[in-house]
Amino acid sequence: MSVQSAIKRKTAPDLRARKNGEPIVMLTSYHAHTAALVDRHCDAILVGDSLGNVMHGFETTVPVTLDMMILQGRAVMRGSQAALVVVDMPFGSYEGSKEQAFHSAVRIMKETLCGAVKLEGGARMAETVAFLSERGIPVMGHIGLTPQSINTLGSFRAQGREEENWAPIENDAKTIAEAGAFSIVVEAVAEPLARKITQSIAVPTIGIGASAACDGQVLVLEDMLGLSPRAPKFVRRYGNLGPAIEEAIAGYARDVKSRAFPGPEHVYGMKKS
Ligand code: KIV
């Protein structure tokens, strides 16, 4: 048996079984090199369509395509070996019909070999979630703030701020869970609602800006590393790599300009003539 095949990747059912158990640790990654680092500490890696903002500088995730998701999904699968890799279905690749969703999800699963897909939307996506789940495609739901709907939402505001607005979000969670989602991302929802949802559904909730009342948390890696120019306010920073990287680049530029860097003779043991 090869070393690689001896390491078992986590599966969607493994995550599903973590309901009310040890909190699920999840981060995004879009590259082989960050995936290798995240893989050592996280249960799951999300190849999020936030790559549109983080990697490509788009204002929203709306322009992200299926091909972009597949390319980065493949990179993350190459870089990781133990975590469950979940690839986001981008805007326009699944909302048209359950059949459209199935074809897009099959492309993602076949071309990346990831373990699951994620799609945004509550009750309106329930039929699609059931259709995919019944056909061998594990689906992670995503409710609360759904960034792909920015053009109808109007802003990236927290959802369910007043108690009288909780019912539709609770219904979204319940419907998607009953349709077969193996876990649900709950985004930008205050603690009392996140707790209520978490207590009322049978699958794990994974919060982002939704408090420690969820069954786990996901953050955008670059946000928590201090690499994103505009990280959401709820993100706790675990590093401040932006300034550190810039300092290294400035040092490099200084060395090149003053010719203060080693040449090949340094590496190859050649003598200067
Ligand atoms: O695209 C993404 O990174 C996400 C997270 C914000 C949950 O969907």
CSV table of C-alpha atoms and ligand atoms in Angstrom, one decimal:
chain,number,residue,atom,x,y,z
A,1,MET,CA,0.0,0.0,0.0
A,2,SER,CA,1.4,3.4,-0.9
A,3,VAL,CA,1.9,6.0,1.8
A,4,GLN,CA,-0.7,8.2,0.2
A,5,SER,CA,-3.4,5.6,0.1
A,6,ALA,CA,-2.8,4.9,3.8
A,7,ILE,CA,-4.1,8.3,4.7
A,8,LYS,CA,-7.9,8.3,4.6
A,9,ARG,CA,-9.6,11.5,3.6
A,10,LYS,CA,-12.6,12.7,5.7
A,11,THR,CA,-15.9,12.2,4.0
A,12,ALA,CA,-19.3,14.1,4.1
A,13,PRO,CA,-20.7,11.4,6.4
A,14,ASP,CA,-17.8,11.9,8.7
A,15,LEU,CA,-18.6,15.6,9.0
A,16,ARG,CA,-22.3,14.8,9.3
A,17,ALA,CA,-21.5,12.6,12.3
A,18,ARG,CA,-19.9,15.5,14.1
A,19,LYS,CA,-23.3,17.0,15.0
A,20,ASN,CA,-23.2,18.0,18.7
A,21,GLY,CA,-19.6,16.6,18.8
A,22,GLU,CA,-16.2,18.1,18.5
A,23,PRO,CA,-16.5,21.4,16.6
A,24,ILE,CA,-15.8,21.2,12.9
A,25,VAL,CA,-12.7,23.3,11.8
A,26,MET,CA,-12.9,24.6,8.3
A,27,LEU,CA,-11.0,27.2,6.2
A,28,THR,CA,-11.0,28.2,2.6
A,29,SER,CA,-8.1,27.5,0.3
A,30,TYR,CA,-7.8,28.0,-3.5
A,31,HIS,CA,-4.2,26.8,-4.0
A,32,ALA,CA,-2.1,23.6,-3.6
A,33,HIS,CA,0.4,25.3,-1.3
A,34,THR,CA,-2.1,26.8,1.2
A,35,ALA,CA,-4.2,23.6,1.0
A,36,ALA,CA,-1.2,21.6,2.3
A,37,LEU,CA,-1.0,23.9,5.3
A,38,VAL,CA,-4.7,24.0,6.0
A,39,ASP,CA,-5.0,20.2,5.6
A,40,ARG,CA,-2.9,19.6,8.7
A,41,HIS,CA,-5.3,21.4,11.0
A,42,CYS,CA,-8.7,21.4,9.5
A,43,ASP,CA,-11.5,18.8,9.0
A,44,ALA,CA,-12.6,20.4,5.8
A,45,ILE,CA,-11.4,22.8,3.1
A,46,LEU,CA,-13.8,25.0,1.3
A,47,VAL,CA,-12.8,26.0,-2.3
A,48,GLY,CA,-15.0,29.0,-1.9
A,49,ASP,CA,-16.2,31.2,-4.7
A,50,SER,CA,-14.8,34.0,-2.5
A,51,LEU,CA,-11.8,33.2,-4.7
A,52,GLY,CA,-13.4,35.8,-7.0
A,53,ASN,CA,-12.8,38.5,-4.4
A,54,VAL,CA,-9.6,37.2,-3.0
A,55,MET,CA,-7.6,35.9,-6.0
A,56,HIS,CA,-9.2,37.9,-8.8
A,57,GLY,CA,-10.1,41.2,-7.2
A,58,PHE,CA,-13.8,41.1,-8.2
A,59,GLU,CA,-16.2,43.2,-6.1
A,60,THR,CA,-18.6,40.2,-5.7
A,61,THR,CA,-18.7,36.5,-6.4
A,62,VAL,CA,-21.1,36.9,-9.3
A,63,PRO,CA,-18.5,36.8,-12.1
A,64,VAL,CA,-17.0,33.5,-10.9
A,65,THR,CA,-17.3,30.6,-13.4
A,66,LEU,CA,-17.5,26.8,-13.1
A,67,ASP,CA,-14.2,26.5,-14.9
A,68,MET,CA,-12.5,28.8,-12.3
A,69,MET,CA,-13.9,26.6,-9.5
A,70,ILE,CA,-12.8,23.4,-11.1
A,71,LEU,CA,-9.2,24.7,-11.8
A,72,GLN,CA,-8.7,25.7,-8.1
A,73,GLY,CA,-10.6,22.7,-6.8
A,74,ARG,CA,-8.0,20.5,-8.6
A,75,ALA,CA,-5.2,22.5,-7.1
A,76,VAL,CA,-6.6,22.0,-3.6
A,77,MET,CA,-7.1,18.3,-4.1
A,78,ARG,CA,-3.5,18.0,-5.2
A,79,GLY,CA,-2.2,19.9,-2.2
A,80,SER,CA,-4.3,18.2,0.5
A,81,GLN,CA,-4.7,14.6,1.6
A,82,ALA,CA,-6.8,14.3,4.8
A,83,ALA,CA,-9.4,17.0,4.8
A,84,LEU,CA,-12.8,16.8,3.1
A,85,VAL,CA,-12.6,19.2,0.1
A,86,VAL,CA,-15.9,21.0,-0.6
A,87,VAL,CA,-16.1,23.0,-3.8
A,88,ASP,CA,-18.6,25.9,-4.2
A,89,MET,CA,-21.0,25.9,-7.0
A,90,PRO,CA,-20.7,29.4,-8.6
A,91,PHE,CA,-23.6,31.8,-9.4
A,92,GLY,CA,-25.5,30.7,-12.5
A,93,SER,CA,-24.3,27.1,-12.5
A,94,TYR,CA,-27.2,25.6,-10.5
A,95,GLU,CA,-30.2,27.8,-10.0
A,96,GLY,CA,-31.8,27.3,-13.4
A,97,SER,CA,-33.1,23.7,-12.6
A,98,LYS,CA,-32.2,20.7,-10.6
A,99,GLU,CA,-30.9,19.1,-13.8
A,100,GLN,CA,-28.6,22.1,-14.5
A,101,ALA,CA,-27.3,21.7,-10.9
A,102,PHE,CA,-26.7,18.0,-11.4
A,103,HIS,CA,-24.6,18.5,-14.6
A,104,SER,CA,-22.5,21.3,-12.9
A,105,ALA,CA,-22.0,19.3,-9.8
A,106,VAL,CA,-21.0,16.2,-11.7
A,107,ARG,CA,-18.4,18.2,-13.6
A,108,ILE,CA,-17.0,19.5,-10.3
A,109,MET,CA,-17.0,16.0,-8.7
A,110,LYS,CA,-15.5,14.2,-11.8
A,111,GLU,CA,-12.9,16.9,-12.7
A,112,THR,CA,-11.7,17.8,-9.2
A,113,LEU,CA,-12.4,14.5,-7.3
A,114,CYS,CA,-13.5,16.6,-4.4
A,115,GLY,CA,-15.8,15.1,-1.7
A,116,ALA,CA,-18.8,17.5,-1.8
A,117,VAL,CA,-20.2,20.6,-3.3
A,118,LYS,CA,-21.8,23.7,-1.6
A,119,LEU,CA,-24.6,25.8,-2.9
A,120,GLU,CA,-26.3,28.9,-1.6
A,121,GLY,CA,-30.0,29.3,-0.9
A,122,GLY,CA,-32.7,28.0,1.5
A,123,ALA,CA,-36.1,26.6,0.9
A,124,ARG,CA,-36.0,27.5,-2.8
A,125,MET,CA,-33.1,25.1,-3.3
A,126,ALA,CA,-34.5,22.2,-1.3
A,127,GLU,CA,-35.7,20.2,-4.4
A,128,THR,CA,-32.2,20.6,-5.9
A,129,VAL,CA,-30.4,19.5,-2.7
A,130,ALA,CA,-32.6,16.4,-2.6
A,131,PHE,CA,-32.0,15.7,-6.3
A,132,LEU,CA,-28.2,15.9,-6.0
A,133,SER,CA,-28.1,14.0,-2.6
A,134,GLU,CA,-30.2,11.2,-3.9
A,135,ARG,CA,-27.8,10.8,-6.9
A,136,GLY,CA,-24.5,10.5,-5.0
A,137,ILE,CA,-23.5,14.1,-4.6
A,138,PRO,CA,-23.0,15.3,-1.0
A,139,VAL,CA,-24.3,18.8,-0.7
A,140,MET,CA,-23.4,21.4,1.9
A,141,GLY,CA,-26.1,24.1,2.2
A,142,HIS,CA,-25.4,27.8,2.8
A,143,ILE,CA,-28.1,30.1,4.4
A,144,GLY,CA,-28.3,33.4,6.1
A,145,LEU,CA,-26.3,35.9,4.1
A,146,THR,CA,-25.9,34.4,0.6
A,147,PRO,CA,-23.3,36.6,-1.2
A,148,GLN,CA,-24.2,35.4,-4.7
A,149,SER,CA,-27.6,37.2,-4.2
A,150,ILE,CA,-25.9,40.6,-3.5
A,151,ASN,CA,-27.7,42.2,-6.4
A,152,THR,CA,-31.1,41.4,-4.9
A,153,LEU,CA,-30.0,41.8,-1.3
A,154,GLY,CA,-28.4,45.2,-1.9
A,155,SER,CA,-25.7,44.9,0.8
A,156,PHE,CA,-23.7,42.3,2.7
A,157,ARG,CA,-25.7,43.0,5.9
A,158,ALA,CA,-26.2,40.5,8.7
A,159,GLN,CA,-29.4,38.5,8.3
A,160,GLY,CA,-32.3,38.0,10.9
A,161,ARG,CA,-31.3,41.0,13.0
A,162,GLU,CA,-34.8,41.4,14.4
A,163,GLU,CA,-36.6,38.4,15.9
A,164,GLU,CA,-39.6,38.9,13.7
A,165,ASN,CA,-37.3,38.1,10.7
A,166,TRP,CA,-36.0,34.8,12.0
A,167,ALA,CA,-38.8,32.5,10.8
A,168,PRO,CA,-37.8,32.3,7.1
A,169,ILE,CA,-34.1,31.7,8.0
A,170,GLU,CA,-35.1,28.9,10.4
A,171,ASN,CA,-37.3,27.4,7.7
A,172,ASP,CA,-34.4,27.6,5.2
A,173,ALA,CA,-32.2,25.6,7.6
A,174,LYS,CA,-34.9,23.0,8.3
A,175,THR,CA,-35.9,22.5,4.7
A,176,ILE,CA,-32.3,22.2,3.4
A,177,ALA,CA,-31.4,19.7,6.2
A,178,GLU,CA,-34.5,17.6,5.6
A,179,ALA,CA,-33.7,17.6,1.8
A,180,GLY,CA,-30.5,15.8,2.5
A,181,ALA,CA,-27.7,18.5,3.0
A,182,PHE,CA,-25.0,16.9,5.2
A,183,SER,CA,-24.2,20.2,6.8
A,184,ILE,CA,-25.1,23.8,6.5
A,185,VAL,CA,-23.0,27.0,6.4
A,186,VAL,CA,-24.8,29.7,8.4
A,187,GLU,CA,-23.5,33.2,7.4
A,188,ALA,CA,-23.8,36.5,9.2
A,189,VAL,CA,-26.5,35.5,11.7
A,190,ALA,CA,-26.6,36.7,15.3
A,191,GLU,CA,-25.9,34.2,18.1
A,192,PRO,CA,-29.5,33.6,19.4
A,193,LEU,CA,-30.7,32.7,15.9
A,194,ALA,CA,-27.6,30.6,15.1
A,195,ARG,CA,-28.1,28.7,18.4
A,196,LYS,CA,-31.8,28.1,17.7
A,197,ILE,CA,-31.1,26.8,14.2
A,198,THR,CA,-28.2,24.6,15.5
A,199,GLN,CA,-30.5,23.1,18.1
A,200,SER,CA,-33.4,22.5,15.8
A,201,ILE,CA,-31.7,20.6,12.9
A,202,ALA,CA,-30.1,17.2,12.7
A,203,VAL,CA,-27.0,18.2,10.7
A,204,PRO,CA,-24.0,20.3,11.7
A,205,THR,CA,-24.1,24.0,11.3
A,206,ILE,CA,-20.9,25.7,10.3
A,207,GLY,CA,-20.9,29.4,11.1
A,208,ILE,CA,-19.2,32.3,9.5
A,209,GLY,CA,-19.9,35.4,11.5
A,210,ALA,CA,-22.6,33.3,13.3
A,211,SER,CA,-21.0,32.8,16.7
A,212,ALA,CA,-19.6,29.8,18.6
A,213,ALA,CA,-23.2,28.4,19.0
A,214,CYS,CA,-22.7,26.6,15.7
A,215,ASP,CA,-21.3,23.1,15.3
A,216,GLY,CA,-18.1,24.5,13.7
A,217,GLN,CA,-16.7,27.5,11.9
A,218,VAL,CA,-15.4,28.4,8.5
A,219,LEU,CA,-13.4,31.5,7.6
A,220,VAL,CA,-11.8,32.8,4.5
A,221,LEU,CA,-8.1,32.0,5.0
A,222,GLU,CA,-6.8,35.3,3.7
A,223,ASP,CA,-9.2,37.2,6.0
A,224,MET,CA,-7.9,35.6,9.1
A,225,LEU,CA,-4.3,35.9,8.0
A,226,GLY,CA,-4.5,39.7,7.5
A,227,LEU,CA,-4.1,39.4,3.7
A,228,SER,CA,-7.5,40.8,2.7
A,229,PRO,CA,-7.8,44.5,2.3
A,230,ARG,CA,-11.5,44.4,3.4
A,231,ALA,CA,-12.1,41.5,5.8
A,232,PRO,CA,-15.6,41.4,7.4
A,233,LYS,CA,-15.7,42.9,11.0
A,234,PHE,CA,-16.5,39.6,12.7
A,235,VAL,CA,-13.2,38.0,11.5
A,236,ARG,CA,-10.6,37.5,14.3
A,237,ARG,CA,-7.2,37.9,12.8
A,238,TYR,CA,-4.7,35.1,13.6
A,239,GLY,CA,-1.9,36.8,11.7
A,240,ASN,CA,-1.0,40.0,9.9
A,241,LEU,CA,0.8,38.7,6.9
A,242,GLY,CA,0.1,41.6,4.5
A,243,PRO,CA,2.7,44.0,6.1
A,244,ALA,CA,5.1,41.1,6.6
A,245,ILE,CA,4.9,40.2,2.9
A,246,GLU,CA,5.3,43.8,1.8
A,247,GLU,CA,8.3,44.2,4.0
A,248,ALA,CA,9.9,41.1,2.4
A,249,ILE,CA,9.2,42.4,-1.1
A,250,ALA,CA,10.6,45.9,-0.2
A,251,GLY,CA,13.8,44.2,1.1
A,252,TYR,CA,14.1,42.2,-2.1
A,253,ALA,CA,13.6,45.4,-4.2
A,254,ARG,CA,16.3,47.2,-2.1
A,255,ASP,CA,18.8,44.3,-2.6
A,256,VAL,CA,18.2,44.1,-6.4
A,257,LYS,CA,18.6,47.9,-6.8
A,258,SER,CA,21.8,48.0,-4.8
A,259,ARG,CA,23.0,44.7,-6.4
A,260,ALA,CA,23.3,43.3,-2.9
A,261,PHE,CA,22.2,39.7,-3.6
A,262,PRO,CA,24.2,36.6,-4.2
A,263,GLY,CA,25.0,35.5,-7.7
A,264,PRO,CA,25.1,31.9,-9.1
A,265,GLU,CA,28.8,31.5,-7.9
A,266,HIS,CA,27.4,31.5,-4.4
A,267,VAL,CA,25.3,28.4,-5.1
A,268,TYR,CA,27.5,26.5,-7.5
A,269,GLY,CA,30.8,27.2,-5.7
A,270,MET,CA,32.2,29.0,-8.7
A,271,LYS,CA,35.1,31.4,-8.3
A,272,LYS,CA,34.7,35.0,-9.5
A,273,SER,CA,37.3,35.7,-12.3
B,1,KIV,O1,-17.0,31.4,-0.8
B,1,KIV,C1,-16.7,31.3,0.4
B,1,KIV,O2,-15.5,31.4,0.9
B,1,KIV,C2,-17.8,31.0,1.3
B,1,KIV,C3,-17.6,31.2,2.7
B,1,KIV,C4,-17.7,32.6,3.0
B,1,KIV,C5,-18.5,30.4,3.6
B,1,KIV,O3,-18.8,30.6,0.8
